[in-house]
Short mmCIF file of C-alpha atoms in Angstrom, two decimals:
data_model
loop_
_atom_site.label_atom_id
_atom_site.label_comp_id
_atom_site.label_asym_id
_atom_site.label_seq_id
_atom_site.Cartn_x
_atom_site.Cartn_y
_atom_site.Cartn_z
CA MET P 1 152.51 103.92 159.22
CA ARG P 2 149.35 105.84 158.40
CA ARG P 3 148.28 109.42 158.76
CA SER P 4 144.92 111.13 158.87
CA ILE P 5 143.82 113.66 156.27
CA GLU P 6 143.07 117.24 157.29
CA PHE P 7 141.31 119.49 154.79
CA GLY P 8 140.44 122.40 157.02
CA SER P 9 137.23 123.84 158.40
CA CYS P 10 135.23 123.41 155.18
CA LEU P 11 135.64 119.65 155.38
CA VAL P 12 134.64 119.58 159.01
CA VAL P 13 131.33 121.30 158.22
CA LEU P 14 130.59 118.90 155.35
CA PHE P 15 131.53 115.84 157.34
CA ILE P 16 129.25 116.84 160.18
CA ALA P 17 126.45 117.25 157.66
CA ALA P 18 127.12 113.77 156.31
CA CYS P 19 126.74 112.29 159.78
CA SER P 20 123.91 114.42 161.19
CA GLY P 21 120.44 113.16 161.89
CA ASP P 22 119.02 115.96 159.73
CA ALA P 23 120.83 114.46 156.74
CA GLY P 24 118.92 111.25 157.22
CA SER P 25 122.03 109.13 157.83
CA SER P 26 122.39 108.89 161.60
CA GLY P 27 121.84 105.16 161.40
CA GLY P 28 123.89 104.71 158.22
CA VAL P 29 122.99 102.52 155.26
CA ASP P 30 124.33 99.14 154.32
CA ALA P 31 126.96 98.87 151.61
CA GLY P 32 125.18 98.54 148.31
CA ASP P 33 121.94 100.21 149.43
CA ASP P 34 120.54 102.72 146.97
CA VAL P 35 120.79 106.27 148.23
CA ASP P 36 117.81 108.60 148.01
CA ALA P 37 118.32 111.50 145.60
CA GLY P 38 114.91 112.94 146.46
CA GLY P 39 116.46 115.71 148.59
CA CYS P 40 118.26 117.24 145.60
CA ALA P 41 116.67 120.04 143.59
CA PRO P 42 117.68 120.66 139.96
CA GLY P 43 120.54 123.13 139.51
CA SER P 44 120.91 125.95 136.98
CA GLY P 45 123.80 124.28 135.11
CA PRO P 46 125.48 122.89 133.14
CA THR P 47 128.66 124.54 134.43
CA TYR P 48 131.80 123.64 132.48
CA HIS P 49 135.30 122.98 133.84
CA SER P 50 138.73 122.18 132.40
CA GLY P 51 142.41 122.93 132.93
CA VAL P 52 144.11 123.58 136.29
CA ILE P 53 142.60 124.37 139.67
CA ASP P 54 145.36 125.95 141.76
CA SER P 55 143.28 127.80 144.37
CA ASP P 56 140.35 126.66 146.49
CA GLU P 57 137.15 126.15 144.54
CA THR P 58 133.64 124.87 145.29
CA TRP P 59 131.23 123.25 142.87
CA THR P 60 127.77 124.05 144.19
CA ALA P 61 124.54 122.14 143.93
CA ALA P 62 122.85 125.35 142.76
CA THR P 63 124.96 125.35 139.57
CA SER P 64 124.84 121.58 138.97
CA PRO P 65 125.38 119.63 136.78
CA HIS P 66 129.12 120.30 136.50
CA VAL P 67 130.66 119.07 133.26
CA VAL P 68 134.37 118.21 133.00
CA ARG P 69 135.51 118.85 129.45
CA ALA P 70 137.89 116.56 127.61
CA THR P 71 139.29 119.53 125.67
CA GLY P 72 142.11 121.59 127.18
CA GLY P 73 143.80 118.65 128.87
CA ARG P 74 142.98 116.96 132.15
CA LEU P 75 141.31 118.75 135.02
CA VAL P 76 144.12 118.96 137.60
CA VAL P 77 143.86 120.06 141.24
CA ARG P 78 147.29 121.13 142.49
CA ASN P 79 149.29 123.84 144.28
CA GLY P 80 147.72 122.78 147.59
CA ALA P 81 144.24 123.74 146.37
CA THR P 82 141.06 122.06 147.58
CA LEU P 83 138.20 121.30 145.22
CA THR P 84 135.02 120.91 147.29
CA ILE P 85 131.99 119.28 145.68
CA GLU P 86 128.76 119.90 147.55
CA PRO P 87 126.07 117.31 148.30
CA CYS P 88 123.56 116.87 145.46
CA VAL P 89 126.12 117.78 142.77
CA GLU P 90 126.12 115.75 139.58
CA VAL P 91 129.54 115.66 137.91
CA ARG P 92 129.41 114.65 134.25
CA LEU P 93 132.65 113.79 132.49
CA GLU P 94 132.95 113.90 128.73
CA GLU P 95 134.47 111.04 126.77
CA GLY P 96 138.18 110.90 127.60
CA ALA P 97 137.90 113.41 130.46
CA SER P 98 139.60 112.84 133.80
CA ILE P 99 140.25 114.47 137.17
CA THR P 100 143.75 114.39 138.70
CA VAL P 101 144.26 115.36 142.34
CA GLY P 102 147.88 116.19 143.15
CA GLU P 103 150.55 116.07 140.47
CA GLY P 104 154.32 116.11 140.17
CA GLY P 105 154.91 116.25 143.91
CA GLU P 106 152.37 119.05 144.41
CA ALA P 107 149.50 118.47 146.82
CA GLY P 108 145.88 118.81 145.85
CA HIS P 109 142.69 117.89 147.67
CA LEU P 110 139.28 116.71 146.51
CA VAL P 111 136.44 116.70 149.05
CA ALA P 112 133.23 115.16 147.70
CA VAL P 113 131.15 114.41 150.78
CA GLY P 114 127.47 113.82 150.20
CA THR P 115 124.83 112.32 152.46
CA ALA P 116 122.44 109.39 152.16
CA ALA P 117 119.65 111.77 151.16
CA GLN P 118 121.87 114.13 149.15
CA PRO P 119 124.45 111.99 147.34
CA ILE P 120 127.04 113.04 144.78
CA ALA P 121 127.19 111.40 141.36
CA PHE P 122 130.14 111.13 138.95
CA ARG P 123 128.95 109.79 135.60
CA ASP P 124 129.62 109.77 131.90
CA ASP P 125 128.22 112.46 129.62
CA GLY P 126 127.15 110.00 126.96
CA ALA P 127 130.40 108.05 126.44
CA ARG P 128 133.02 106.49 128.73
CA TRP P 129 135.24 108.89 130.69
CA ASP P 130 138.76 108.09 131.92
CA GLN P 131 139.42 108.14 135.67
CA LEU P 132 139.63 109.97 138.97
CA LEU P 133 143.33 109.83 139.84
CA VAL P 134 144.85 110.86 143.17
CA GLU P 135 148.66 111.11 143.25
CA ALA P 136 150.57 111.46 146.53
CA PRO P 137 150.82 113.92 148.18
CA GLY P 138 147.35 114.62 146.83
CA GLU P 139 144.46 113.52 149.02
CA LEU P 140 140.95 112.33 148.33
CA ARG P 141 137.89 112.24 150.59
CA LEU P 142 134.69 110.69 149.25
CA ALA P 143 131.41 109.90 151.00
CA TYR P 144 128.00 108.94 149.68
CA ALA P 145 129.24 109.17 146.10
CA THR P 146 128.62 106.98 143.06
CA PHE P 147 130.92 106.59 140.04
CA THR P 148 129.57 105.16 136.78
CA GLY P 149 130.81 104.85 133.21
CA GLY P 150 134.53 105.35 133.90
CA GLY P 151 137.71 103.49 132.97
CA GLY P 152 138.32 104.80 129.46
CA ASP P 153 142.15 104.71 129.79
CA SER P 154 142.89 101.05 129.15
CA ILE P 155 146.62 101.53 128.55
CA THR P 156 147.96 103.49 131.52
CA TYR P 157 145.44 102.55 134.20
CA ASP P 158 143.97 99.20 133.09
CA GLY P 159 140.52 100.68 132.59
CA ALA P 160 140.18 101.65 136.27
CA THR P 161 137.66 104.27 137.35
CA ILE P 162 139.45 105.33 140.58
CA VAL P 163 143.26 105.23 140.75
CA VAL P 164 145.15 105.65 144.05
CA ASP P 165 148.81 106.26 143.22
CA GLY P 166 151.54 106.45 145.87
CA ASP P 167 154.97 107.99 145.49
CA SER P 168 156.81 104.61 145.56
CA GLU P 169 158.78 105.58 148.69
CA PRO P 170 157.95 103.53 151.82
CA PRO P 171 155.91 103.66 153.97
CA LEU P 172 152.43 103.44 152.47
CA ASP P 173 150.69 106.65 151.42
CA PRO P 174 147.13 106.57 152.82
CA ILE P 175 145.67 109.21 150.52
CA ALA P 176 142.12 108.00 149.79
CA PHE P 177 139.26 108.02 152.29
CA VAL P 178 135.99 106.40 151.15
CA ASP P 179 132.70 105.97 152.97
CA HIS P 180 129.57 104.66 151.26
CA VAL P 181 131.20 104.92 147.84
CA ARG P 182 129.95 102.89 144.89
CA VAL P 183 131.88 102.22 141.65
CA GLU P 184 129.80 100.72 138.85
CA ASN P 185 130.41 99.37 135.34
CA SER P 186 134.07 100.27 134.98
CA ALA P 187 135.66 99.35 131.65
CA GLY P 188 138.36 97.41 133.51
CA TYR P 189 139.20 97.30 137.19
CA GLY P 190 136.90 99.32 139.39
CA ILE P 191 139.77 100.56 141.56
CA LEU P 192 143.53 100.47 141.01
CA VAL P 193 145.82 100.97 144.02
CA ARG P 194 149.44 101.07 142.92
CA ARG P 195 152.97 101.77 144.09
CA THR P 196 152.63 102.88 147.76
CA GLY P 197 149.06 104.14 147.51
CA ALA P 198 146.63 103.08 150.24
CA PHE P 199 143.27 103.83 151.84
CA VAL P 200 142.92 105.97 154.97
CA ASP P 201 142.03 104.37 158.30
CA GLY P 202 138.30 104.44 158.88
CA SER P 203 137.36 103.92 155.23
CA ALA P 204 134.28 101.71 154.96
CA ASP P 205 131.32 100.59 152.87
CA LEU P 206 132.99 100.45 149.49
CA VAL P 207 130.95 98.78 146.74
CA VAL P 208 132.56 97.83 143.42
CA THR P 209 130.38 96.06 140.88
CA GLY P 210 130.18 95.60 137.12
CA SER P 211 133.97 95.82 136.67
CA GLY P 212 135.51 94.38 133.51
CA ALA P 213 132.65 95.55 131.31
CA ASP P 214 134.96 96.15 128.33
CA LEU P 215 138.38 94.68 129.24
CA ALA P 216 138.72 90.93 129.66
CA ASP P 217 142.28 91.38 130.99
CA ALA P 218 141.09 93.66 133.81
CA PRO P 219 137.98 91.91 135.08
CA ALA P 220 138.20 92.32 138.86
CA PRO P 221 136.81 94.95 141.23
CA VAL P 222 140.24 95.84 142.65
CA LEU P 223 143.85 95.61 141.51
CA ILE P 224 146.09 96.42 144.48
CA THR P 225 149.56 95.86 145.92
CA ALA P 226 149.87 93.13 148.54
CA GLU P 227 150.94 95.51 151.29
CA ALA P 228 148.01 97.88 150.70
CA ILE P 229 145.47 95.05 151.02
CA GLY P 230 145.46 95.65 154.76
CA THR P 231 143.90 99.08 154.11
CA LEU P 232 141.16 97.86 151.76
CA PRO P 233 137.82 98.69 153.42
CA GLU P 234 134.93 96.35 154.07
CA GLY P 235 132.16 96.42 151.53
CA ASP P 236 130.83 94.44 148.59
CA TYR P 237 133.09 93.31 145.73
CA THR P 238 130.70 91.04 143.85
CA GLY P 239 128.90 91.28 140.53
CA ASN P 240 132.05 91.82 138.45
CA ALA P 241 133.36 89.87 135.46
CA VAL P 242 135.62 88.07 137.98
CA ASP P 243 134.95 88.47 141.68
CA GLU P 244 138.40 88.58 143.26
CA ILE P 245 140.86 91.02 144.79
CA ARG P 246 143.87 90.80 142.51
CA ILE P 247 147.45 91.58 143.52
CA GLU P 248 149.32 93.66 140.99
CA HIS P 249 152.14 92.00 139.06
CA GLY P 250 155.80 92.58 139.89
CA PRO P 251 158.10 91.75 142.85
CA ALA P 252 157.59 95.13 144.53
CA ASN P 253 153.82 94.82 144.28
CA SER P 254 153.72 91.32 145.80
CA ALA P 255 156.09 92.13 148.69
CA ILE P 256 154.86 92.64 152.26
CA THR P 257 157.36 94.40 154.55
CA VAL P 258 155.05 95.54 157.38
CA ASP P 259 152.37 93.74 159.39
CA THR P 260 149.46 93.20 157.01
CA THR P 261 146.06 91.51 157.33
CA PHE P 262 144.14 89.80 154.56
CA ALA P 263 140.63 90.27 155.92
CA GLY P 264 137.55 88.45 154.78
CA ARG P 265 136.05 90.56 152.01
CA GLY P 266 133.66 87.99 150.56
CA VAL P 267 135.78 87.18 147.50
CA PRO P 268 139.15 85.40 147.10
CA TYR P 269 142.52 87.09 146.87
CA HIS P 270 144.48 86.29 143.73
CA ALA P 271 148.30 86.39 143.67
CA PRO P 272 149.34 85.52 140.08
CA GLU P 273 153.05 85.90 140.91
CA GLY P 274 152.93 84.87 144.55
CA ILE P 275 153.56 86.81 147.77
CA THR P 276 156.74 87.48 149.75
CA VAL P 277 156.57 88.40 153.44
CA ALA P 278 159.93 89.67 154.67
CA ARG P 279 161.62 92.63 156.27
CA ALA P 280 163.02 94.97 153.66
CA ILE P 281 166.72 94.54 152.92
CA GLY P 282 168.66 97.25 154.70
CA ALA P 283 165.93 97.74 157.32
CA GLU P 284 167.47 95.60 160.04
CA ALA P 285 166.12 97.89 162.78
CA ASP P 286 162.54 97.26 161.65
CA PRO P 287 160.52 94.41 163.19
CA ALA P 288 159.95 91.34 161.06
CA PRO P 289 156.54 91.61 159.37
CA THR P 290 153.71 89.13 159.86
CA LEU P 291 151.02 88.37 157.29
CA THR P 292 147.79 87.64 159.15
CA VAL P 293 145.08 85.78 157.23
CA GLU P 294 141.58 85.82 158.70
CA PRO P 295 139.31 82.75 158.92
CA GLY P 296 137.43 81.91 155.74
CA VAL P 297 139.88 83.67 153.41
CA THR P 298 140.97 82.00 150.16
CA ILE P 299 144.22 82.98 148.42
CA GLN P 300 144.82 81.73 144.87
CA PHE P 301 148.34 81.39 143.44
CA GLY P 302 149.52 81.45 139.85
CA PRO P 303 151.65 78.82 138.07
CA GLY P 304 155.09 78.36 139.63
CA SER P 305 154.45 80.95 142.34
CA GLU P 306 154.80 80.61 146.09
CA LEU P 307 153.94 82.20 149.41
CA ALA P 308 157.45 82.98 150.67
CA ILE P 309 157.84 83.69 154.37
CA GLY P 310 161.26 85.28 154.76
CA THR P 311 163.91 85.49 152.07
CA ASP P 312 167.38 84.04 151.77
CA THR P 313 170.12 85.07 149.40
CA ILE P 314 173.81 84.27 149.19
CA ASP P 315 174.76 87.21 151.39
CA HIS P 316 171.56 88.25 153.11
CA GLY P 317 168.42 86.81 154.66
CA THR P 318 165.36 88.67 155.94
CA PRO P 319 162.72 87.28 158.33
CA GLY P 320 158.94 87.25 158.12
CA GLY P 321 155.99 85.42 159.63
CA LEU P 322 152.64 83.88 158.67
CA ASN P 323 149.71 83.85 161.09
CA ALA P 324 146.98 81.93 159.26
CA VAL P 325 144.55 80.73 161.92
CA GLY P 326 141.20 79.61 160.61
CA THR P 327 138.41 77.71 162.32
CA ALA P 328 136.76 74.36 161.71
CA ASP P 329 133.76 76.16 160.20
CA ALA P 330 135.82 78.78 158.33
CA PRO P 331 139.15 77.29 157.22
CA ILE P 332 141.74 79.30 155.33
CA VAL P 333 142.45 77.96 151.83
CA PHE P 334 145.70 78.32 149.88
CA THR P 335 145.05 77.03 146.37
CA SER P 336 145.73 77.16 142.64
CA ASP P 337 144.27 79.84 140.37
CA ALA P 338 143.81 77.35 137.51
CA GLU P 339 140.36 76.87 136.04
CA SER P 340 140.97 73.12 136.28
CA PRO P 341 143.44 72.81 139.16
CA ALA P 342 145.96 69.97 139.36
CA ALA P 343 148.69 68.87 141.73
CA GLY P 344 151.87 70.94 141.31
CA ASP P 345 150.16 74.04 139.90
CA TRP P 346 152.06 76.22 142.38
CA VAL P 347 155.08 75.70 144.62
CA GLY P 348 153.58 76.00 148.11
CA ILE P 349 154.24 77.87 151.35
CA VAL P 350 157.98 78.32 151.84
CA PHE P 351 159.49 79.27 155.22
CA ARG P 352 163.00 80.44 154.42
CA GLU P 353 164.18 82.24 157.57
CA PRO P 354 163.56 82.05 161.33
CA PRO P 355 160.70 84.43 162.20
CA GLN P 356 162.84 86.54 164.60
CA GLY P 357 159.96 87.90 166.62
CA ALA P 358 157.29 87.51 163.93
CA THR P 359 154.55 84.88 164.16
CA ASN P 360 154.31 81.52 162.39
CA ALA P 361 151.04 79.63 162.84
CA LEU P 362 148.99 77.46 160.49
CA GLU P 363 145.72 76.23 161.98
CA HIS P 364 142.57 74.98 160.25
CA ALA P 365 144.12 75.71 156.87
CA VAL P 366 143.97 73.83 153.57
CA ILE P 367 147.00 73.80 151.25
CA GLU P 368 146.03 72.23 147.93
CA TYR P 369 147.39 71.69 144.39
CA ALA P 370 150.91 72.67 145.49
CA GLY P 371 154.19 70.73 145.35
CA GLY P 372 155.42 72.30 142.12
CA ASP P 373 159.11 72.63 141.25
CA CYS P 374 160.81 74.42 144.16
CA SER P 375 164.28 74.35 142.55
CA CYS P 376 165.68 73.29 145.90
CA GLY P 377 167.68 70.26 146.90
CA GLY P 378 169.97 68.81 149.53
CA TRP P 379 168.03 70.04 152.54
CA SER P 380 166.54 66.73 153.71
CA CYS P 381 167.88 63.23 153.69
CA PRO P 382 167.37 61.64 150.24
CA ALA P 383 164.43 59.27 149.98
CA VAL P 384 162.82 56.75 147.63
CA LEU P 385 159.32 55.33 147.55
CA SER P 386 158.87 51.64 148.25
CA GLY P 387 159.85 49.72 145.14
CA ASP P 388 161.44 52.76 143.50
CA ASP P 389 165.19 53.23 143.22
CA GLN P 390 165.11 56.89 142.18
CA ASP P 391 165.91 59.69 144.59
CA LEU P 392 162.87 61.90 145.03
CA PRO P 393 162.97 65.66 144.54
CA GLU P 394 162.23 67.89 147.50
CA ASP P 395 159.12 69.57 146.11
CA ALA P 396 156.45 69.87 148.82
CA ALA P 397 153.29 71.79 149.72
CA VAL P 398 154.92 73.27 152.84
CA LEU P 399 158.69 73.81 152.79
CA ILE P 400 160.83 74.69 155.79
CA TYR P 401 164.52 74.89 155.10
CA SER P 402 167.78 76.31 156.39
CA TRP P 403 166.47 76.68 159.98
CA PRO P 404 165.08 74.24 162.56
CA PRO P 405 161.76 75.27 164.13
CA PRO P 406 161.55 74.74 167.89
CA ALA P 407 158.20 72.97 167.49
CA SER P 408 155.50 72.28 164.92
CA PHE P 409 153.46 75.38 164.10
CA MET P 410 150.90 73.51 161.95
CA THR P 411 147.78 71.94 163.48
CA ASN P 412 144.38 70.83 162.19
CA CYS P 413 145.54 71.49 158.62
CA THR P 414 144.90 69.54 155.44
CA ILE P 415 147.46 69.12 152.68
CA ARG P 416 145.92 67.61 149.58
CA HIS P 417 146.72 67.08 145.92
CA SER P 418 150.45 67.72 146.35
CA ALA P 419 152.74 66.77 143.48
CA GLY P 420 155.52 66.11 145.99
CA TRP P 421 155.79 65.76 149.75
CA GLY P 422 153.40 67.11 152.31
CA VAL P 423 156.06 68.91 154.39
CA LEU P 424 159.75 69.35 153.56
CA ARG P 425 161.64 69.23 156.85
CA GLY P 426 164.73 70.80 155.37
CA TRP P 427 166.91 71.50 158.33
CA THR P 428 169.67 69.95 160.39
CA GLY P 429 168.46 69.11 163.85
CA ALA P 430 165.72 67.31 165.77
CA ALA P 431 162.95 65.66 163.76
CA ILE P 432 160.04 67.89 164.80
CA ASP P 433 156.82 66.09 163.78
CA PHE P 434 154.52 67.97 161.36
CA GLU P 435 152.40 64.92 160.54
CA ALA P 436 150.61 64.51 163.86
CA GLY P 437 147.37 66.44 164.12
CA ASN P 438 147.18 67.15 160.38
CA THR P 439 145.60 65.40 157.39
CA PHE P 440 147.36 64.41 154.16
CA GLU P 441 145.28 63.46 151.13
CA ASP P 442 146.46 62.55 147.63
CA VAL P 443 150.09 63.41 148.41
CA ALA P 444 152.44 61.96 145.77
CA TYR P 445 155.24 61.05 148.16
CA CYS P 446 154.90 60.94 151.93
CA ALA P 447 153.60 63.25 154.64
CA GLN P 448 157.04 64.61 155.51
CA THR P 449 160.71 64.23 154.73
CA THR P 450 163.41 63.30 157.24
CA PRO P 451 165.66 66.17 158.36
CA GLN P 452 169.40 65.77 158.56
CA SER P 453 170.93 65.01 161.94
CA PRO P 454 174.04 66.77 163.25
CA GLY P 455 177.22 64.79 162.91
CA ALA P 456 179.66 63.41 160.40
CA GLU P 457 176.98 61.29 158.71
CA PRO P 458 173.77 63.28 159.00
CA CYS P 459 171.83 60.93 156.67
CA PRO P 460 171.75 57.18 156.03
CA GLY P 461 174.33 55.78 153.62
CA SER P 462 171.54 55.02 151.17
CA PRO P 463 168.25 56.84 150.65
CA TYR P 464 165.60 56.08 153.22
CA THR P 465 162.33 54.52 152.07
CA CYS P 466 158.82 55.71 152.73
CA THR P 467 155.39 54.46 151.75
CA PRO P 468 152.78 57.07 150.80
#
């Protein structure tokens, strides 16, 4: 659930200016284009700022540059106040300085809306500054603005220049609107979106480049929760130490409980601890969520992780769905994050519960280097390879267990370099065929296991044999 941001009549005037033909931006500019600062005259500043802003305030171009001091604590906008930064303003931040918008449950608003000809610049004042932080219910609106030299707080915010911080209570908090915003040369991540923080609908043309300049452990343009990825705007996320959109660590950060889309953003998504798509426990009235993956998207998984569709526990199961439909020219790739990938690097795609109204579809997708230890057993009939008398484990690249699908939902897919089976058919019921119409390459065992049949003896008296 998302909401729009209203900042009052002052914002409306600025926003119209940003879009008017007189501002020179009626046709827009492409993400990454340099904006023309030629329309900005020098101001009479510097004008210095620090402490708390608890009533509406405007930083004018006439008194630019505006310098945020590191002394006297952070600059905080709270008590419902709006800080408006005019087009052409240059904001310089001293070493260790930061701006916080909203704090401790109090709202605050920052409106920094420039134009293509009259942009706004946030930059260091000779040494690296910390960050621009927006905390829900604070709200941020940025347009035609550039941020350089930030990310000085490597401990709390992983060297990020812009931090979007939700209140941790579902649903998502869409508190940051960006349009033609550029983040350059951050010490660590360019942008950190954490807890339930998210971008506002309509955000676009976000450029993040040069991230990871000082922090090898925070090398990517964006660190974000899995559920907020669906709000990440189009733009350019290249030119960083590592070009990827990284999912933040932790079970809550890798969980998707509402319909979410991983759109093509020109770089891979990286899930070091995997992804879980499932309705939240205790939210039985909510629809089952579906993760939609667009054609051409690559998702990388860390060691021992999995893409879990639905969850099952001893006393509770929650449904979810996966709609990953690529094309022949733009397949979707699920793969290992290892520098030198090998079979079994990650577990695979695990379907644990019936979708219950959600969507399951895998088309023109590649699942590779999976088949790692799934810690599961007893779902299929036991099997041995020809000439081998040892029962095989049930590790597989695609695992379906505890429920029988009505039909195969996998077509024109390739499973390759699996350390186990291609598909674990781990249910009791009809033997729905997942081999036909798909390709299996370098699979250690066989394309698919044999499901158990209803009855007193659901499996053969001795393990069945297959030939890979």
